[in-house]
XYZ file of N, CA and C in Angstrom:
846
model
N 10.211 9.981 -15.191
C 10.532 9.146 -14.182
C 11.347 9.761 -12.983
N 12.265 10.759 -13.397
C 13.239 11.340 -12.588
C 12.489 12.068 -11.443
N 11.420 12.823 -11.888
C 10.505 13.661 -10.783
C 9.934 12.645 -9.844
N 9.455 11.499 -10.211
C 8.845 10.450 -9.424
C 9.975 9.879 -8.363
N 10.988 9.527 -8.881
C 12.097 9.070 -8.203
C 12.570 10.280 -7.177
N 12.532 11.418 -7.601
C 12.874 12.343 -6.401
C 12.043 12.244 -5.184
N 10.688 11.972 -5.595
C 9.755 12.156 -4.466
C 9.872 10.908 -3.777
N 9.804 9.819 -4.317
C 9.862 8.516 -3.664
C 10.981 8.314 -2.776
N 12.264 9.108 -3.128
C 13.370 9.094 -2.328
C 13.659 10.181 -1.370
N 12.542 10.963 -1.142
C 12.799 11.951 -0.221
C 12.867 11.879 1.223
N 12.491 10.639 1.662
C 12.643 10.277 3.202
C 13.414 8.789 3.074
N 14.584 8.760 3.823
C 15.172 7.601 4.082
C 14.688 6.618 4.922
N 13.747 7.130 5.644
C 13.193 5.956 6.713
C 11.962 5.211 6.017
N 11.855 5.486 4.693
C 10.431 4.779 4.148
C 10.889 3.186 4.091
N 10.052 2.324 4.557
C 10.352 0.805 4.592
C 9.593 0.073 3.663
N 8.852 0.728 2.792
C 7.979 -0.147 2.067
C 8.722 -0.426 0.575
N 9.821 0.278 0.261
C 10.624 0.293 -0.882
C 12.139 0.419 -0.907
N 12.907 0.415 -1.757
C 14.201 1.045 -1.475
C 14.536 1.428 -2.873
N 15.572 2.434 -2.929
C 16.146 2.934 -4.114
C 17.300 3.160 -4.189
N 17.884 2.610 -5.147
C 19.462 2.692 -5.333
C 19.803 2.709 -6.891
N 20.795 3.567 -7.172
C 21.048 3.872 -8.448
C 19.735 4.038 -9.508
N 18.818 4.625 -9.019
C 17.537 4.896 -9.667
C 16.809 3.731 -10.100
N 17.031 2.902 -9.113
C 16.407 1.294 -9.471
C 15.325 1.253 -7.932
N 13.947 0.964 -8.273
C 13.012 0.937 -7.079
C 12.886 -0.610 -6.949
N 13.280 -1.136 -5.707
C 13.174 -2.286 -5.357
C 12.089 -2.463 -4.290
N 10.931 -3.480 -4.551
C 9.817 -3.539 -3.649
C 9.212 -4.771 -3.608
N 8.347 -5.193 -2.623
C 7.405 -6.403 -2.661
C 6.203 -6.067 -3.291
N 5.635 -6.736 -4.188
C 4.412 -6.693 -4.902
C 3.479 -7.948 -4.246
N 2.449 -7.872 -3.676
C 1.593 -8.990 -3.190
C 0.725 -9.379 -4.569
N 0.785 -10.624 -4.849
C -0.161 -11.045 -5.902
C -1.104 -12.074 -5.309
N -2.104 -12.738 -6.331
C -3.101 -13.895 -5.653
C -2.092 -14.976 -5.364
N -0.981 -15.035 -5.946
C 0.050 -16.275 -5.858
C 0.945 -16.442 -4.504
N 1.612 -15.397 -4.421
C 2.652 -15.124 -3.391
C 2.944 -13.608 -3.490
N 4.190 -13.455 -2.747
C 4.724 -11.979 -2.558
C 5.806 -12.115 -3.372
N 6.005 -11.102 -4.501
C 7.015 -10.853 -5.268
C 8.070 -9.947 -5.276
N 9.030 -9.977 -5.302
C 9.969 -9.105 -5.108
C 10.299 -8.463 -6.773
N 10.323 -7.167 -6.692
C 10.202 -6.619 -8.193
C 11.405 -5.282 -8.298
N 11.897 -5.040 -9.356
C 12.675 -4.045 -9.592
C 11.995 -3.257 -10.594
N 11.982 -1.855 -10.536
C 11.465 -0.889 -11.494
C 12.559 0.108 -11.696
N 12.555 0.533 -12.977
C 13.535 1.362 -13.566
C 13.359 2.062 -14.768
N 13.798 3.123 -15.313
C 13.590 3.606 -16.568
C 14.858 3.411 -17.378
N 14.462 2.926 -18.594
C 15.635 2.609 -19.739
C 16.034 3.959 -20.392
N 16.932 4.062 -21.509
C 17.322 5.268 -21.889
C 16.286 6.017 -22.831
N 15.149 5.160 -23.091
C 14.278 5.631 -23.575
C 12.903 6.173 -22.766
N 13.417 6.281 -21.516
C 12.191 6.709 -20.311
C 11.082 5.748 -20.236
N 11.470 4.461 -21.000
C 10.320 3.294 -20.636
C 10.636 2.787 -19.302
N 9.627 2.657 -18.733
C 9.511 1.749 -17.266
C 9.830 0.233 -17.659
N 10.897 -0.162 -17.001
C 11.128 -1.738 -16.997
C 10.916 -2.314 -15.674
N 10.214 -3.389 -15.667
C 9.797 -4.115 -14.589
C 10.563 -5.489 -14.548
N 11.286 -5.872 -13.633
C 11.832 -7.174 -13.590
C 11.585 -7.814 -12.136
N 11.598 -9.308 -12.356
C 11.208 -9.986 -10.974
C 12.612 -10.506 -10.567
N 12.718 -10.299 -9.250
C 14.149 -10.599 -8.799
C 13.990 -12.159 -8.013
N 14.942 -13.046 -8.467
C 15.065 -14.419 -8.029
C 13.808 -15.146 -8.115
N 12.875 -14.906 -9.135
C 11.764 -15.580 -9.021
C 11.124 -15.629 -10.481
N 10.455 -16.594 -10.592
C 9.611 -16.742 -12.015
C 8.248 -16.922 -11.706
N 7.520 -15.509 -12.210
C 6.378 -15.509 -11.893
C 5.351 -16.366 -12.760
N 4.062 -16.671 -12.523
C 2.857 -17.244 -13.202
C 2.413 -16.040 -13.987
N 1.801 -16.495 -15.131
C 1.451 -15.796 -16.054
C 0.436 -14.640 -15.644
N -0.302 -15.206 -14.617
C -1.583 -14.232 -13.928
C -0.783 -13.164 -13.041
N 0.436 -13.363 -12.517
C 0.975 -12.559 -11.743
C 1.414 -11.433 -12.517
N 1.963 -11.609 -13.780
C 2.505 -10.388 -14.464
C 1.713 -9.438 -14.721
N 0.278 -9.860 -14.772
C -0.881 -8.596 -15.103
C -0.928 -8.009 -13.902
N -1.001 -8.804 -12.560
C -1.269 -8.147 -11.233
C -0.186 -7.250 -11.084
N 1.089 -7.738 -11.205
C 2.157 -6.648 -11.009
C 2.271 -5.277 -11.879
N 2.071 -5.500 -13.116
C 1.644 -4.444 -13.819
C 0.540 -3.517 -13.597
N -0.397 -4.064 -13.158
C -1.670 -3.425 -12.709
C -1.319 -2.472 -11.526
N -0.706 -3.081 -10.520
C -0.397 -2.233 -9.306
C 0.877 -1.270 -9.490
N 1.538 -1.660 -10.440
C 2.511 -0.480 -10.764
C 1.931 0.653 -11.552
N 0.893 0.119 -12.512
C 0.149 1.314 -13.172
C -0.499 2.098 -12.217
N -1.267 1.631 -11.260
C -2.164 2.432 -10.248
C -1.169 3.004 -9.374
N 0.145 2.636 -8.755
C 1.064 3.202 -7.794
C 1.428 4.614 -8.494
N 1.683 4.660 -9.636
C 2.254 5.874 -10.424
C 1.020 6.618 -11.067
N -0.194 6.044 -10.999
C -1.117 6.815 -11.566
C -1.236 7.028 -13.300
N -0.777 5.998 -13.970
C -0.401 6.085 -15.259
C -1.402 6.271 -16.239
N -2.700 6.067 -15.929
C -3.778 5.943 -16.748
C -4.268 7.521 -16.983
N -3.749 8.391 -16.059
C -4.260 9.747 -16.213
C -3.480 10.709 -17.034
N -4.042 11.345 -18.131
C -3.371 12.254 -18.872
C -3.297 13.501 -18.161
N -2.071 14.022 -17.943
C -1.918 15.238 -17.281
C -1.591 16.535 -18.225
N -1.998 16.464 -19.346
C -1.922 17.494 -20.298
C -3.040 18.602 -19.876
N -4.228 18.354 -19.447
C -5.136 19.359 -18.981
C -4.841 20.095 -17.662
N -4.021 19.199 -16.804
C -3.544 19.851 -15.646
C -2.504 20.837 -15.723
N -1.471 20.406 -16.792
C -0.516 21.422 -17.094
C -0.792 22.612 -17.770
N -1.722 22.489 -18.611
C -2.250 23.691 -19.363
C -2.894 24.786 -18.219
N -3.703 24.052 -17.104
C -4.449 24.653 -16.169
C -3.209 25.443 -15.397
N -2.081 24.729 -14.881
C -1.221 25.149 -14.057
C -0.419 26.445 -14.484
N -0.122 26.332 -15.956
C 0.701 27.376 -16.499
C 0.251 28.818 -16.297
N -1.071 28.941 -16.065
C -1.932 30.192 -15.690
C -2.057 30.377 -14.302
N -1.538 29.463 -13.311
C -2.005 29.640 -12.080
C -0.607 29.956 -11.334
N -0.964 31.278 -10.539
C 0.280 32.043 -9.758
C 1.206 30.955 -8.986
N 0.330 30.024 -8.192
C 1.000 29.347 -7.145
C 1.685 27.847 -7.930
N 0.963 27.513 -8.726
C 1.467 26.104 -9.537
C 2.281 26.372 -10.591
N 2.643 27.579 -11.161
C 3.236 27.765 -12.471
C 4.857 27.327 -11.991
N 5.580 27.571 -11.117
C 6.860 27.256 -10.635
C 6.974 25.724 -10.232
N 6.001 25.195 -9.398
C 6.198 23.874 -9.111
C 5.947 22.894 -10.212
N 5.218 22.986 -11.176
C 5.013 22.113 -12.335
C 6.175 22.321 -13.189
N 6.910 23.238 -13.401
C 8.022 23.417 -14.041
C 9.165 22.624 -13.362
N 9.509 22.820 -12.224
C 10.557 22.184 -11.192
C 10.156 20.522 -11.222
N 8.714 20.233 -11.216
C 8.554 18.991 -10.817
C 7.925 18.197 -12.039
N 7.997 18.713 -13.199
C 7.335 18.251 -14.376
C 7.380 16.520 -14.646
N 6.441 16.080 -14.822
C 6.294 14.485 -14.925
C 5.970 14.029 -13.459
N 6.084 14.550 -12.424
C 5.308 13.918 -11.272
C 4.208 13.588 -11.193
N 3.780 12.389 -10.900
C 2.216 12.234 -10.598
C 2.270 11.853 -9.123
N 0.617 11.892 -8.623
C 0.179 11.502 -7.338
C 0.521 10.328 -7.226
N 1.714 9.825 -6.582
C 2.336 8.428 -6.196
C 1.307 7.830 -5.183
N 0.680 6.950 -5.483
C -0.547 6.165 -4.878
C -0.227 5.309 -3.712
N -1.272 5.065 -3.088
C -1.087 3.827 -1.920
C -2.180 3.025 -2.366
N -2.183 1.859 -3.064
C -3.105 1.090 -3.843
C -4.017 0.422 -2.722
N -3.213 -0.140 -1.516
C -3.766 -1.128 -0.616
C -4.814 0.065 0.371
N -6.141 -0.030 0.554
C -6.967 0.636 1.141
C -6.429 0.750 2.711
N -5.990 -0.445 3.198
C -5.602 -0.437 4.589
C -4.352 0.200 4.731
N -3.603 0.046 3.885
C -2.257 0.738 4.246
C -2.557 2.352 4.053
N -3.329 2.775 3.195
C -3.776 4.120 3.026
C -4.194 4.698 4.290
N -5.336 3.959 4.844
C -6.018 4.472 5.950
C -4.884 4.523 7.119
N -4.146 3.609 7.340
C -3.283 3.614 8.636
C -2.282 4.625 8.497
N -1.663 4.690 7.166
C -0.888 5.979 7.011
C -1.412 7.238 7.317
N -2.713 7.453 6.911
C -3.532 8.711 7.318
C -3.735 8.766 8.869
N -3.977 7.811 9.438
C -4.052 7.731 10.859
C -2.700 7.931 11.620
N -1.597 7.376 11.123
C -0.502 7.509 11.690
C 0.115 9.037 11.612
N -0.226 9.645 10.674
C 0.249 10.809 10.250
C -0.491 12.072 10.871
N -1.484 11.678 11.592
C -2.478 12.802 12.207
C -1.675 13.455 13.300
N -1.512 14.695 13.188
C -0.975 15.727 14.158
C 0.411 15.687 14.647
N 1.085 14.970 13.916
C 2.536 15.084 14.080
C 3.426 15.009 12.733
N 4.616 15.141 12.851
C 5.267 15.798 11.692
C 5.809 14.451 10.912
N 6.243 14.754 9.625
C 6.367 13.685 8.696
C 7.472 12.555 9.106
N 8.442 13.351 9.555
C 9.615 12.282 9.895
C 9.293 11.388 11.204
N 8.328 11.757 12.292
C 7.742 10.834 12.923
C 6.888 10.180 12.640
N 5.931 10.262 11.679
C 5.031 9.432 10.938
C 5.618 8.298 10.405
N 6.914 8.615 9.755
C 7.719 7.548 8.988
C 8.278 6.623 9.919
N 8.627 7.110 11.375
C 9.122 6.249 12.292
C 8.149 5.332 12.709
N 6.668 5.654 13.166
C 5.709 4.934 13.250
C 5.427 3.851 12.431
N 5.398 4.184 11.223
C 5.080 3.366 9.989
C 6.096 2.330 10.127
N 7.362 2.581 10.219
C 8.421 1.554 10.051
C 8.285 0.581 11.224
N 8.084 1.045 12.441
C 7.566 0.207 13.611
C 6.510 -0.730 13.468
N 5.689 -0.056 12.792
C 4.285 -0.996 12.577
C 4.568 -2.227 11.579
N 5.260 -1.724 10.507
C 5.552 -2.646 9.495
C 6.418 -3.809 9.903
N 7.320 -3.599 10.602
C 8.451 -4.260 10.954
C 8.112 -5.226 12.059
N 6.998 -4.677 12.857
C 6.299 -5.583 14.096
C 5.475 -6.404 13.269
N 4.740 -6.219 12.326
C 3.507 -7.002 11.944
C 3.635 -7.492 10.678
N 4.332 -6.859 9.669
C 4.380 -7.157 8.323
C 5.264 -8.399 8.216
N 5.435 -8.842 6.858
C 6.391 -9.993 6.400
C 7.516 -9.319 5.578
N 8.660 -10.003 5.198
C 9.610 -9.584 4.503
C 10.212 -10.809 3.493
N 10.934 -10.040 2.646
C 11.552 -10.973 1.746
C 13.260 -10.462 1.947
N 14.079 -11.513 1.963
C 15.450 -10.722 2.071
C 15.998 -11.041 0.793
N 16.935 -9.896 0.387
C 17.621 -10.145 -0.875
C 19.068 -9.022 -0.712
N 20.025 -9.891 -0.843
C 21.291 -8.970 -0.870
C 21.585 -8.310 0.557
N 21.181 -9.222 1.572
C 21.348 -8.679 2.971
C 20.410 -7.465 3.353
N 19.449 -7.044 2.685
C 18.132 -6.440 2.961
C 16.798 -6.948 3.228
N 16.037 -6.518 3.850
C 14.773 -6.889 4.090
C 13.978 -6.109 3.303
N 13.048 -6.738 2.570
C 11.921 -5.970 1.893
C 10.472 -6.209 2.239
N 9.635 -5.279 2.959
C 8.673 -5.450 3.758
C 7.235 -5.461 2.899
N 6.461 -6.278 3.321
C 4.905 -5.906 2.931
C 4.129 -5.275 4.102
N 2.965 -4.827 3.914
C 2.492 -4.150 4.922
C 1.459 -5.078 5.576
N 1.362 -4.912 6.951
C 0.305 -5.920 7.421
C -0.717 -5.970 6.919
N -1.578 -6.976 7.113
C -3.035 -7.122 6.385
C -3.773 -6.787 7.548
N -5.053 -6.501 6.924
C -6.015 -6.005 7.928
C -6.791 -7.137 8.752
N -6.524 -8.540 7.955
C -6.883 -9.745 8.627
C -6.071 -9.966 9.992
N -4.906 -9.709 9.750
C -3.907 -9.753 10.914
C -4.252 -8.862 12.205
N -4.349 -7.743 11.705
C -4.381 -6.514 12.695
C -5.849 -6.635 13.575
N -6.982 -7.131 12.711
C -8.393 -7.161 13.382
C -8.310 -8.004 14.626
N -7.479 -8.879 14.746
C -7.264 -9.800 15.882
C -6.710 -9.405 17.114
N -6.071 -7.975 16.808
C -5.109 -7.579 17.951
C -5.986 -6.796 18.753
N -5.195 -6.113 20.011
C -5.742 -5.490 20.960
C -4.752 -4.402 21.023
N -5.201 -3.055 21.565
C -4.526 -2.020 21.622
C -3.131 -2.372 22.433
N -3.122 -3.351 23.401
C -2.121 -3.785 24.148
C -0.803 -4.381 23.111
N -1.332 -4.906 22.135
C -0.360 -5.898 21.183
C 0.390 -4.513 20.475
N -0.021 -3.547 20.385
C 0.639 -2.452 19.704
C 1.279 -1.516 20.586
N 1.424 -2.016 22.072
C 1.793 -1.209 22.891
C 3.572 -0.864 22.723
N 4.245 -1.430 21.847
C 5.745 -1.142 21.925
C 5.910 -0.163 20.700
N 4.912 0.172 19.993
C 4.877 1.086 19.046
C 4.668 2.531 19.668
N 5.523 3.389 19.166
C 5.179 4.753 19.967
C 4.062 5.698 19.236
N 2.900 5.000 19.269
C 1.759 5.829 18.859
C 0.799 5.938 20.014
N -0.009 6.728 19.920
C -1.021 6.796 21.126
C -2.090 5.499 21.140
N -2.757 5.324 22.328
C -3.638 4.296 22.337
C -4.810 4.340 21.568
N -5.106 5.745 21.465
C -6.212 5.989 20.636
C -5.795 5.539 19.016
N -4.837 5.834 18.743
C -4.354 5.773 17.345
C -4.529 4.154 16.945
N -3.753 3.322 17.977
C -3.768 2.050 18.004
C -5.437 1.556 17.856
N -6.277 2.062 18.735
C -7.917 1.710 18.541
C -8.306 1.938 17.167
N -8.024 3.065 16.625
C -8.507 3.680 15.345
C -7.972 2.549 14.256
N -6.778 1.988 14.316
C -6.127 1.194 13.327
C -6.847 -0.134 13.450
N -7.064 -0.783 14.538
C -7.599 -1.978 14.831
C -9.062 -1.924 14.565
N -9.839 -0.811 14.824
C -11.175 -0.521 14.404
C -11.468 -0.753 13.083
N -10.345 -0.008 12.159
C -10.331 -0.071 10.743
C -10.304 -1.462 10.197
N -9.234 -2.146 10.729
C -9.158 -3.666 10.348
C -10.357 -4.504 10.547
N -10.888 -4.202 11.638
C -12.012 -4.983 11.902
C -13.284 -4.569 11.033
N -13.366 -3.429 10.545
C -14.391 -3.065 9.630
C -14.174 -3.924 8.185
N -12.892 -3.616 7.776
C -12.485 -4.342 6.534
C -12.718 -5.883 6.518
N -12.274 -6.454 7.713
C -12.427 -7.896 7.905
C -13.851 -8.217 7.828
N -14.697 -7.505 8.271
C -16.158 -7.959 8.402
C -16.807 -7.747 6.898
N -16.133 -6.975 6.128
C -16.658 -6.725 4.836
C -17.578 -5.500 4.595
N -17.560 -4.623 5.864
C -18.521 -3.509 6.073
C -17.741 -2.349 5.251
N -16.334 -2.569 5.330
C -15.509 -1.423 4.566
C -14.617 -2.057 3.417
N -14.544 -1.703 2.155
C -13.727 -2.149 1.307
C -13.548 -0.909 0.204
N -12.362 -1.185 -0.482
C -12.093 -0.515 -1.497
C -13.254 -0.430 -2.654
N -13.624 -1.485 -2.983
C -14.758 -1.692 -3.937
C -15.826 -0.779 -3.615
N -16.208 -1.011 -2.524
C -17.557 -0.322 -2.117
C -17.250 0.998 -2.431
N -16.330 1.808 -1.725
C -15.982 2.959 -1.955
C -15.691 3.686 -3.173
N -15.108 2.749 -4.217
C -14.912 3.190 -5.682
C -16.498 3.252 -6.301
N -17.254 2.514 -5.813
C -18.750 2.268 -6.445
C -19.436 3.722 -6.064
N -18.945 4.394 -5.232
C -19.584 5.715 -4.829
C -19.296 6.694 -5.576
N -19.864 7.884 -5.509
C -19.522 9.239 -6.129
C -18.635 9.899 -5.046
N -18.099 10.969 -4.950
C -16.871 11.541 -4.337
C -17.563 11.887 -3.028
N -18.698 12.668 -3.194
C -19.120 13.136 -1.739
C -19.633 11.977 -0.866
N -20.205 10.873 -1.447
C -20.720 9.667 -0.761
C -19.425 8.971 -0.122
N -18.264 8.769 -0.715
C -17.235 8.127 -0.277
C -16.573 8.907 0.754
N -16.739 10.175 0.521
C -16.129 11.112 1.752
C -16.842 10.965 3.002
N -18.352 11.048 2.972
C -18.942 10.728 4.024
C -18.865 9.432 4.787
N -18.826 8.295 3.878
C -18.606 6.960 4.349
C -17.174 6.934 5.185
N -16.377 7.561 4.779
C -14.962 7.487 5.325
C -15.106 8.312 6.841
N -15.703 9.534 6.617
C -15.644 10.259 7.767
C -16.497 9.722 8.980
N -17.279 8.681 8.575
C -18.277 8.041 9.614
C -17.508 7.090 10.488
N -16.090 6.971 10.111
C -15.401 5.887 10.813
C -14.610 6.607 12.001
N -14.669 5.753 12.924
C -13.966 6.491 14.198
C -12.272 6.823 13.733
N -11.912 7.949 14.063
C -10.496 8.111 13.653
C -10.481 8.691 12.212
N -11.641 8.846 11.674
C -11.157 9.269 10.136
C -11.821 10.762 10.040
N -11.159 11.762 10.139
C -11.675 12.931 9.846
C -11.780 13.473 8.386
N -12.356 14.789 8.192
C -11.942 15.083 6.925
C -10.632 15.235 5.998
N -9.553 15.473 6.870
C -8.170 15.165 6.209
C -7.733 14.046 5.900
N -7.797 12.930 6.768
C -7.606 11.551 6.602
C -8.348 11.181 5.581
N -9.816 11.230 5.422
C -10.760 10.907 4.228
C -10.133 11.408 3.045
N -9.670 12.777 2.842
C -9.428 13.200 1.534
C -7.879 12.752 1.185
N -7.148 12.412 2.022
C -5.963 11.836 2.133
C -6.049 10.547 1.280
N -7.160 9.913 1.764
C -7.249 8.241 1.138
C -7.974 8.552 0.052
N -9.024 9.551 -0.299
C -9.553 9.731 -1.643
C -8.672 10.003 -2.684
N -7.338 10.829 -2.138
C -6.641 11.278 -3.192
C -5.658 10.295 -3.688
N -5.112 9.364 -2.455
C -3.959 8.557 -2.686
C -4.291 7.077 -3.106
N -5.335 6.697 -2.686
C -5.796 5.357 -2.716
C -6.769 5.155 -3.835
N -8.003 6.089 -3.476
C -9.321 5.927 -4.368
C -9.151 6.634 -5.441
N -8.274 7.498 -5.774
C -7.771 8.304 -7.018
C -8.890 9.413 -7.603
N -9.634 10.229 -6.509
C -10.539 11.066 -6.832
C -9.778 12.209 -7.050
N -9.740 12.890 -8.230
C -8.863 14.104 -8.606
C -9.451 15.353 -7.977
N -10.777 15.312 -7.321
C -11.106 16.342 -6.675
C -11.022 16.286 -5.130
N -10.241 15.330 -4.721
C -10.119 15.162 -3.269
C -8.898 16.446 -2.977
N -9.311 16.934 -1.548
C -8.739 18.146 -1.232
C -8.569 18.492 0.031
N -7.265 18.098 0.847
C -7.289 17.958 2.170
C -6.903 19.415 2.593
N -8.039 20.287 2.853
C -7.738 21.680 2.806
C -7.167 22.128 4.132
N -7.247 21.359 5.320
C -6.683 21.667 6.363
C -5.403 21.040 6.520
N -4.796 20.739 5.556
C -3.327 20.107 5.670
C -2.372 21.333 5.964
N -1.348 21.111 6.963
C -0.667 22.238 7.419
C 0.379 22.242 6.399
N 0.723 21.115 5.685
C 1.856 20.995 4.697
C 1.611 21.788 3.644
N 0.176 21.820 3.131
C -0.526 22.617 1.881
C -0.291 24.237 2.389
N -0.864 24.172 3.601
C -0.663 25.777 4.208
C 0.850 26.341 3.966
N 1.784 25.462 4.454
C 2.866 25.885 4.579
C 3.760 26.361 3.151
N 3.278 25.292 2.262
C 3.815 25.475 0.942
C 3.377 26.801 0.288
N 2.048 26.988 0.404
C 1.416 28.342 -0.159
C 2.142 29.344 0.426
N 2.139 29.756 1.892
C 2.872 30.648 2.538
C 4.426 30.730 2.094
N 5.136 29.774 1.827
C 6.522 29.800 1.123
C 6.396 30.393 -0.324
N 5.505 29.808 -0.913
C 5.246 30.505 -2.511
C 4.852 32.022 -2.372
N 4.118 32.418 -1.530
C 3.796 33.668 -1.417
C 4.662 34.605 -0.599
N 5.709 33.982 -0.072
C 6.583 34.616 0.921
C 6.011 35.313 1.907
N 4.896 34.787 2.497
C 4.099 35.274 3.597
C 4.383 34.462 4.816
N 4.117 35.208 6.091
C 4.080 34.701 7.369
C 2.855 34.151 7.621
N 1.602 34.525 7.347
C 0.604 34.222 7.588
C -0.247 33.174 6.645
N -0.761 32.308 7.312
C -1.285 30.823 6.436
C -2.616 31.370 5.840
N -2.957 30.690 4.725
C -4.242 31.033 4.136
C -5.345 30.760 4.944
N -6.249 31.581 4.776
C -7.816 31.376 5.662
C -8.389 30.305 4.643
N -9.460 29.665 5.226
C -10.140 28.566 4.693
C -10.934 29.238 3.163
N -11.339 30.430 3.413
C -12.200 31.021 2.230
C -10.976 31.281 1.087
N -9.674 31.791 1.333
C -8.740 31.841 0.445
C -8.352 30.592 -0.296
N -8.364 29.564 0.684
C -8.121 28.341 -0.100
C -9.195 27.876 -1.048
N -10.397 27.976 -0.473
C -11.468 27.571 -1.418
C -11.540 28.639 -2.684
N -11.211 29.694 -2.551
C -11.071 30.591 -3.714
C -9.924 30.161 -4.726
N -8.842 30.023 -3.967
C -7.666 29.302 -4.903
C -8.064 28.252 -5.703
N -8.508 27.175 -5.042
C -9.067 25.967 -5.545
C -9.955 26.199 -6.653
N -10.668 27.015 -6.892
C -11.734 27.362 -7.911
C -11.033 27.053 -9.326
N -9.864 27.449 -9.150
C -8.875 27.550 -10.343
C -8.481 25.906 -10.864
N -8.458 24.978 -9.673
C -7.924 23.926 -9.909
C -9.043 22.743 -9.973
N -10.301 23.349 -10.171
C -11.472 22.233 -10.554
C -11.101 20.969 -11.004
N -11.290 19.894 -10.502
C -11.324 18.715 -11.241
C -9.764 18.151 -11.021
N -8.895 19.061 -10.364
C -7.391 18.749 -10.333
C -6.863 19.256 -8.945
N -7.845 19.150 -8.018
C -7.392 19.714 -6.501
C -6.365 18.581 -6.218
N -6.464 17.328 -6.350
C -5.451 16.389 -5.771
C -3.935 16.727 -6.424
N -3.905 16.783 -7.777
C -2.697 17.090 -8.289
C -2.180 18.333 -7.887
N -2.972 19.388 -7.789
C -2.500 20.787 -7.122
C -1.894 20.625 -5.970
N -2.763 19.898 -4.827
C -2.175 19.633 -3.488
C -0.756 18.939 -3.450
N -0.771 17.977 -4.333
C 0.439 17.116 -4.583
C 1.566 17.956 -5.031
N 1.550 18.586 -5.965
C 2.736 19.290 -6.411
C 2.812 20.416 -5.373
N 2.031 21.099 -4.822
C 2.277 22.114 -3.714
C 3.066 21.383 -2.498
N 2.703 20.351 -1.981
C 3.439 19.634 -1.105
C 4.788 19.312 -1.448
N 4.926 19.158 -2.754
C 6.250 18.746 -3.318
C 7.437 19.724 -2.959
N 6.808 21.229 -3.239
C 7.553 22.200 -2.864
C 8.500 22.225 -1.742
N 7.805 21.621 -0.629
C 8.527 21.635 0.731
C 9.007 20.265 1.139
N 8.402 19.080 0.711
C 8.689 17.716 0.992
C 9.077 16.751 -0.186
């Protein structure tokens, strides 16, 4: 749990959850209502989940556990990844330092797509600022102990907006158009997580890239963190390039050919390799 808490707590501008004394507090949407929950590890390193100031219905217990299971990618056995990484010159040190780290997901497809669009061609700190502005402008919140805990805006809500409605958020007009367009595709049913999960990796990637504002980087980011394809590989990611430069002690970023060659050893685990390399710097 420690490696995952370290990742989750790396940016103080995160608005979707709060971490204090190794306890994660966040809102989880259920089919009944929004529930505020706290997640922490006990002395046996077992994950404990408790509801804050509310008594859930039985169906909600399953929904919340399912969300957390997906958020932390708990279904996946990492033993084969660690076996591979021990013999990999780039991954050997990161897997030792961050052992136990999982690809922390973004289970909601609309949130994952928005986060991908918001992060395009800007630094991570500014992306978090845009995300906070967007969430606090259009999301809902639950207040507890003087703090607000936010839910991400729904695609149904954003689909009704125009770029002018997003004008007070410091993103480009084009990004506003992309996000509204994605919301409208989801609202019409043309785009959904279920449809993408029913496809193989290549078809899902092609479907995402067809969407205005979604290029190969954003598509693979979503395939990695929301749709959970282990072969997702954002090969053009600047953070990935910088991590490789750092680990090699090089001033030169790796070429695409080098990245393809490196990733041959990561076959079936490209998403996890990328995530661990990101963690070296972020």
